[in-house]
JSON list of C-alpha atoms in Angstrom, two decimals:
[
{"chain": "A", "resi": 566, "resn": "MET", "atom": "CA", "xyz": [-6.81, -28.28, -20.08]},
{"chain": "A", "resi": 567, "resn": "SER", "atom": "CA", "xyz": [-4.32, -25.51, -20.78]},
{"chain": "A", "resi": 568, "resn": "LEU", "atom": "CA", "xyz": [-3.77, -22.61, -18.42]},
{"chain": "A", "resi": 569, "resn": "VAL", "atom": "CA", "xyz": [-4.83, -20.17, -21.13]},
{"chain": "A", "resi": 570, "resn": "LYS", "atom": "CA", "xyz": [-8.23, -21.87, -21.43]},
{"chain": "A", "resi": 571, "resn": "VAL", "atom": "CA", "xyz": [-8.68, -21.92, -17.66]},
{"chain": "A", "resi": 572, "resn": "LEU", "atom": "CA", "xyz": [-7.84, -18.22, -17.33]},
{"chain": "A", "resi": 573, "resn": "ARG", "atom": "CA", "xyz": [-9.84, -17.04, -20.33]},
{"chain": "A", "resi": 574, "resn": "ASN", "atom": "CA", "xyz": [-12.99, -16.39, -18.29]},
{"chain": "A", "resi": 575, "resn": "CYS", "atom": "CA", "xyz": [-11.26, -15.30, -15.10]},
{"chain": "A", "resi": 576, "resn": "THR", "atom": "CA", "xyz": [-11.35, -11.82, -13.65]},
{"chain": "A", "resi": 577, "resn": "ASP", "atom": "CA", "xyz": [-8.19, -9.74, -13.44]},
{"chain": "A", "resi": 578, "resn": "LEU", "atom": "CA", "xyz": [-7.89, -10.54, -9.74]},
{"chain": "A", "resi": 579, "resn": "GLU", "atom": "CA", "xyz": [-8.22, -14.26, -10.41]},
{"chain": "A", "resi": 580, "resn": "LYS", "atom": "CA", "xyz": [-5.59, -14.03, -13.15]},
{"chain": "A", "resi": 581, "resn": "SER", "atom": "CA", "xyz": [-3.25, -12.21, -10.76]},
{"chain": "A", "resi": 582, "resn": "VAL", "atom": "CA", "xyz": [-3.54, -14.91, -8.12]},
{"chain": "A", "resi": 583, "resn": "ALA", "atom": "CA", "xyz": [-3.14, -17.62, -10.76]},
{"chain": "A", "resi": 584, "resn": "THR", "atom": "CA", "xyz": [0.04, -15.91, -11.98]},
{"chain": "A", "resi": 585, "resn": "ILE", "atom": "CA", "xyz": [1.44, -15.91, -8.44]},
{"chain": "A", "resi": 586, "resn": "ALA", "atom": "CA", "xyz": [0.58, -19.61, -8.12]},
{"chain": "A", "resi": 587, "resn": "VAL", "atom": "CA", "xyz": [2.27, -20.45, -11.42]},
{"chain": "A", "resi": 588, "resn": "ILE", "atom": "CA", "xyz": [5.43, -18.54, -10.45]},
{"chain": "A", "resi": 589, "resn": "PHE", "atom": "CA", "xyz": [5.46, -20.23, -7.04]},
{"chain": "A", "resi": 590, "resn": "ASN", "atom": "CA", "xyz": [4.95, -23.69, -8.57]},
{"chain": "A", "resi": 591, "resn": "ASN", "atom": "CA", "xyz": [7.68, -23.08, -11.16]},
{"chain": "A", "resi": 592, "resn": "HIS", "atom": "CA", "xyz": [10.17, -22.47, -8.33]},
{"chain": "A", "resi": 593, "resn": "ALA", "atom": "CA", "xyz": [8.85, -25.05, -5.86]},
{"chain": "A", "resi": 594, "resn": "GLY", "atom": "CA", "xyz": [10.28, -28.49, -5.46]},
{"chain": "A", "resi": 595, "resn": "PRO", "atom": "CA", "xyz": [8.48, -31.76, -6.16]},
{"chain": "A", "resi": 596, "resn": "ASP", "atom": "CA", "xyz": [6.84, -31.45, -2.74]},
{"chain": "A", "resi": 597, "resn": "GLY", "atom": "CA", "xyz": [5.17, -28.20, -3.83]},
{"chain": "A", "resi": 598, "resn": "LYS", "atom": "CA", "xyz": [7.18, -26.14, -1.35]},
{"chain": "A", "resi": 599, "resn": "LEU", "atom": "CA", "xyz": [10.04, -23.65, -1.36]},
{"chain": "A", "resi": 600, "resn": "SER", "atom": "CA", "xyz": [12.92, -23.55, 1.05]},
{"chain": "A", "resi": 601, "resn": "LYS", "atom": "CA", "xyz": [13.06, -20.27, 2.94]},
{"chain": "A", "resi": 602, "resn": "ALA", "atom": "CA", "xyz": [16.22, -19.41, 0.98]},
{"chain": "A", "resi": 603, "resn": "GLN", "atom": "CA", "xyz": [14.39, -20.02, -2.32]},
{"chain": "A", "resi": 604, "resn": "ALA", "atom": "CA", "xyz": [11.44, -17.91, -1.14]},
{"chain": "A", "resi": 605, "resn": "LYS", "atom": "CA", "xyz": [13.74, -15.04, -0.22]},
{"chain": "A", "resi": 606, "resn": "ASP", "atom": "CA", "xyz": [15.55, -15.25, -3.56]},
{"chain": "A", "resi": 607, "resn": "LEU", "atom": "CA", "xyz": [12.22, -15.32, -5.41]},
{"chain": "A", "resi": 608, "resn": "LEU", "atom": "CA", "xyz": [10.91, -12.29, -3.54]},
{"chain": "A", "resi": 609, "resn": "LEU", "atom": "CA", "xyz": [14.11, -10.31, -4.08]},
{"chain": "A", "resi": 610, "resn": "ALA", "atom": "CA", "xyz": [14.12, -11.16, -7.80]},
{"chain": "A", "resi": 611, "resn": "GLN", "atom": "CA", "xyz": [10.41, -10.89, -8.63]},
{"chain": "A", "resi": 612, "resn": "PHE", "atom": "CA", "xyz": [9.04, -8.42, -6.07]},
{"chain": "A", "resi": 613, "resn": "GLN", "atom": "CA", "xyz": [11.73, -5.71, -6.12]},
{"chain": "A", "resi": 614, "resn": "SER", "atom": "CA", "xyz": [9.47, -2.72, -6.69]},
{"chain": "A", "resi": 615, "resn": "PHE", "atom": "CA", "xyz": [7.28, -3.59, -3.72]},
{"chain": "A", "resi": 616, "resn": "ILE", "atom": "CA", "xyz": [10.25, -4.30, -1.44]},
{"chain": "A", "resi": 617, "resn": "LYS", "atom": "CA", "xyz": [12.15, -1.14, -2.36]},
{"chain": "A", "resi": 618, "resn": "GLY", "atom": "CA", "xyz": [12.15, 1.36, 0.49]},
{"chain": "A", "resi": 619, "resn": "GLN", "atom": "CA", "xyz": [11.08, -1.17, 3.12]},
{"chain": "A", "resi": 620, "resn": "GLU", "atom": "CA", "xyz": [14.54, -2.26, 4.20]},
{"chain": "A", "resi": 621, "resn": "LEU", "atom": "CA", "xyz": [14.46, -0.24, 7.44]},
{"chain": "A", "resi": 622, "resn": "LYS", "atom": "CA", "xyz": [10.93, -1.14, 8.49]},
{"chain": "A", "resi": 623, "resn": "PRO", "atom": "CA", "xyz": [10.81, -3.48, 11.52]},
{"chain": "A", "resi": 624, "resn": "LYS", "atom": "CA", "xyz": [8.19, -5.79, 9.97]},
{"chain": "A", "resi": 625, "resn": "TYR", "atom": "CA", "xyz": [10.26, -6.14, 6.78]},
{"chain": "A", "resi": 626, "resn": "LYS", "atom": "CA", "xyz": [13.34, -6.94, 8.82]},
{"chain": "A", "resi": 627, "resn": "GLU", "atom": "CA", "xyz": [11.33, -9.52, 10.77]},
{"chain": "A", "resi": 628, "resn": "ILE", "atom": "CA", "xyz": [10.09, -11.22, 7.58]},
{"chain": "A", "resi": 629, "resn": "ILE", "atom": "CA", "xyz": [13.53, -11.32, 5.97]},
{"chain": "A", "resi": 630, "resn": "SER", "atom": "CA", "xyz": [15.16, -12.42, 9.23]},
{"chain": "A", "resi": 631, "resn": "ASP", "atom": "CA", "xyz": [12.69, -15.29, 9.46]},
{"chain": "A", "resi": 632, "resn": "LEU", "atom": "CA", "xyz": [13.58, -16.33, 5.90]},
{"chain": "A", "resi": 633, "resn": "ASP", "atom": "CA", "xyz": [17.27, -16.20, 6.83]},
{"chain": "A", "resi": 634, "resn": "GLU", "atom": "CA", "xyz": [16.74, -18.60, 9.76]},
{"chain": "A", "resi": 635, "resn": "ASP", "atom": "CA", "xyz": [16.50, -22.31, 9.02]},
{"chain": "A", "resi": 636, "resn": "LYS", "atom": "CA", "xyz": [17.03, -21.67, 5.32]},
{"chain": "A", "resi": 637, "resn": "ASP", "atom": "CA", "xyz": [16.29, -25.30, 4.50]},
{"chain": "A", "resi": 638, "resn": "LYS", "atom": "CA", "xyz": [12.90, -25.21, 6.24]},
{"chain": "A", "resi": 639, "resn": "LYS", "atom": "CA", "xyz": [10.10, -25.36, 3.67]},
{"chain": "A", "resi": 640, "resn": "ILE", "atom": "CA", "xyz": [7.17, -23.04, 3.15]},
{"chain": "A", "resi": 641, "resn": "ASP", "atom": "CA", "xyz": [4.02, -23.83, 1.23]},
{"chain": "A", "resi": 642, "resn": "PHE", "atom": "CA", "xyz": [1.95, -21.63, -1.05]},
{"chain": "A", "resi": 643, "resn": "GLU", "atom": "CA", "xyz": [-0.24, -20.40, 1.82]},
{"chain": "A", "resi": 644, "resn": "ASP", "atom": "CA", "xyz": [2.80, -19.21, 3.80]},
{"chain": "A", "resi": 645, "resn": "PHE", "atom": "CA", "xyz": [4.24, -17.60, 0.69]},
{"chain": "A", "resi": 646, "resn": "MET", "atom": "CA", "xyz": [0.98, -15.70, 0.06]},
{"chain": "A", "resi": 647, "resn": "ILE", "atom": "CA", "xyz": [0.97, -14.44, 3.65]},
{"chain": "A", "resi": 648, "resn": "ILE", "atom": "CA", "xyz": [4.52, -13.12, 3.24]},
{"chain": "A", "resi": 649, "resn": "LEU", "atom": "CA", "xyz": [3.67, -11.61, -0.15]},
{"chain": "A", "resi": 650, "resn": "THR", "atom": "CA", "xyz": [0.54, -9.94, 1.22]},
{"chain": "A", "resi": 651, "resn": "SER", "atom": "CA", "xyz": [2.43, -8.54, 4.21]},
{"chain": "A", "resi": 652, "resn": "LEU", "atom": "CA", "xyz": [5.11, -7.06, 1.96]},
{"chain": "A", "resi": 653, "resn": "THR", "atom": "CA", "xyz": [2.45, -5.63, -0.34]},
{"chain": "A", "resi": 654, "resn": "ILE", "atom": "CA", "xyz": [0.59, -3.93, 2.51]},
{"chain": "A", "resi": 655, "resn": "MET", "atom": "CA", "xyz": [3.82, -2.35, 3.79]},
{"chain": "A", "resi": 656, "resn": "SER", "atom": "CA", "xyz": [5.05, -1.22, 0.40]},
{"chain": "A", "resi": 657, "resn": "ASN", "atom": "CA", "xyz": [5.40, 2.32, -0.83]},
{"chain": "A", "resi": 658, "resn": "ILE", "atom": "CA", "xyz": [3.64, 1.31, -4.05]},
{"chain": "A", "resi": 659, "resn": "MET", "atom": "CA", "xyz": [0.57, 0.29, -2.07]},
{"chain": "A", "resi": 660, "resn": "TYR", "atom": "CA", "xyz": [0.58, 3.65, -0.31]},
{"chain": "A", "resi": 661, "resn": "GLU", "atom": "CA", "xyz": [0.86, 5.47, -3.65]},
{"chain": "A", "resi": 662, "resn": "LEU", "atom": "CA", "xyz": [-2.01, 3.41, -5.09]},
{"chain": "A", "resi": 663, "resn": "GLN", "atom": "CA", "xyz": [-4.17, 4.27, -2.09]},
{"chain": "A", "resi": 664, "resn": "CYS", "atom": "CA", "xyz": [-3.41, 7.98, -2.56]},
{"chain": "A", "resi": 665, "resn": "LEU", "atom": "CA", "xyz": [-4.41, 7.77, -6.23]},
{"chain": "A", "resi": 666, "resn": "THR", "atom": "CA", "xyz": [-7.64, 6.01, -5.33]},
{"chain": "A", "resi": 667, "resn": "MET", "atom": "CA", "xyz": [-8.52, 8.65, -2.70]},
{"chain": "A", "resi": 668, "resn": "LYS", "atom": "CA", "xyz": [-8.08, 11.48, -5.24]},
{"chain": "A", "resi": 669, "resn": "LYS", "atom": "CA", "xyz": [-10.87, 10.11, -7.46]}
]
């Protein structure tokens, strides 16, 4: 079954998660995992707007530092989603979206 058929009846949230999974899988190795170096490169290339402005935050530094250590160590999709969610929560974009939602 094609991805388009699978996603046709999905909600926007489900489509968003599926998109993340597809991007992850397109970059993952045959074992379904990314090296920490690959994960960092993927985040810096595909998640720039959410990362922008976080460079001085201790939690951001901790996440990136962890990705810099043992660069060959592998992370699975679950670990990647935890990192992605953490970066999203910390992001300036998330704050701006919350402010817009509160104004309604």
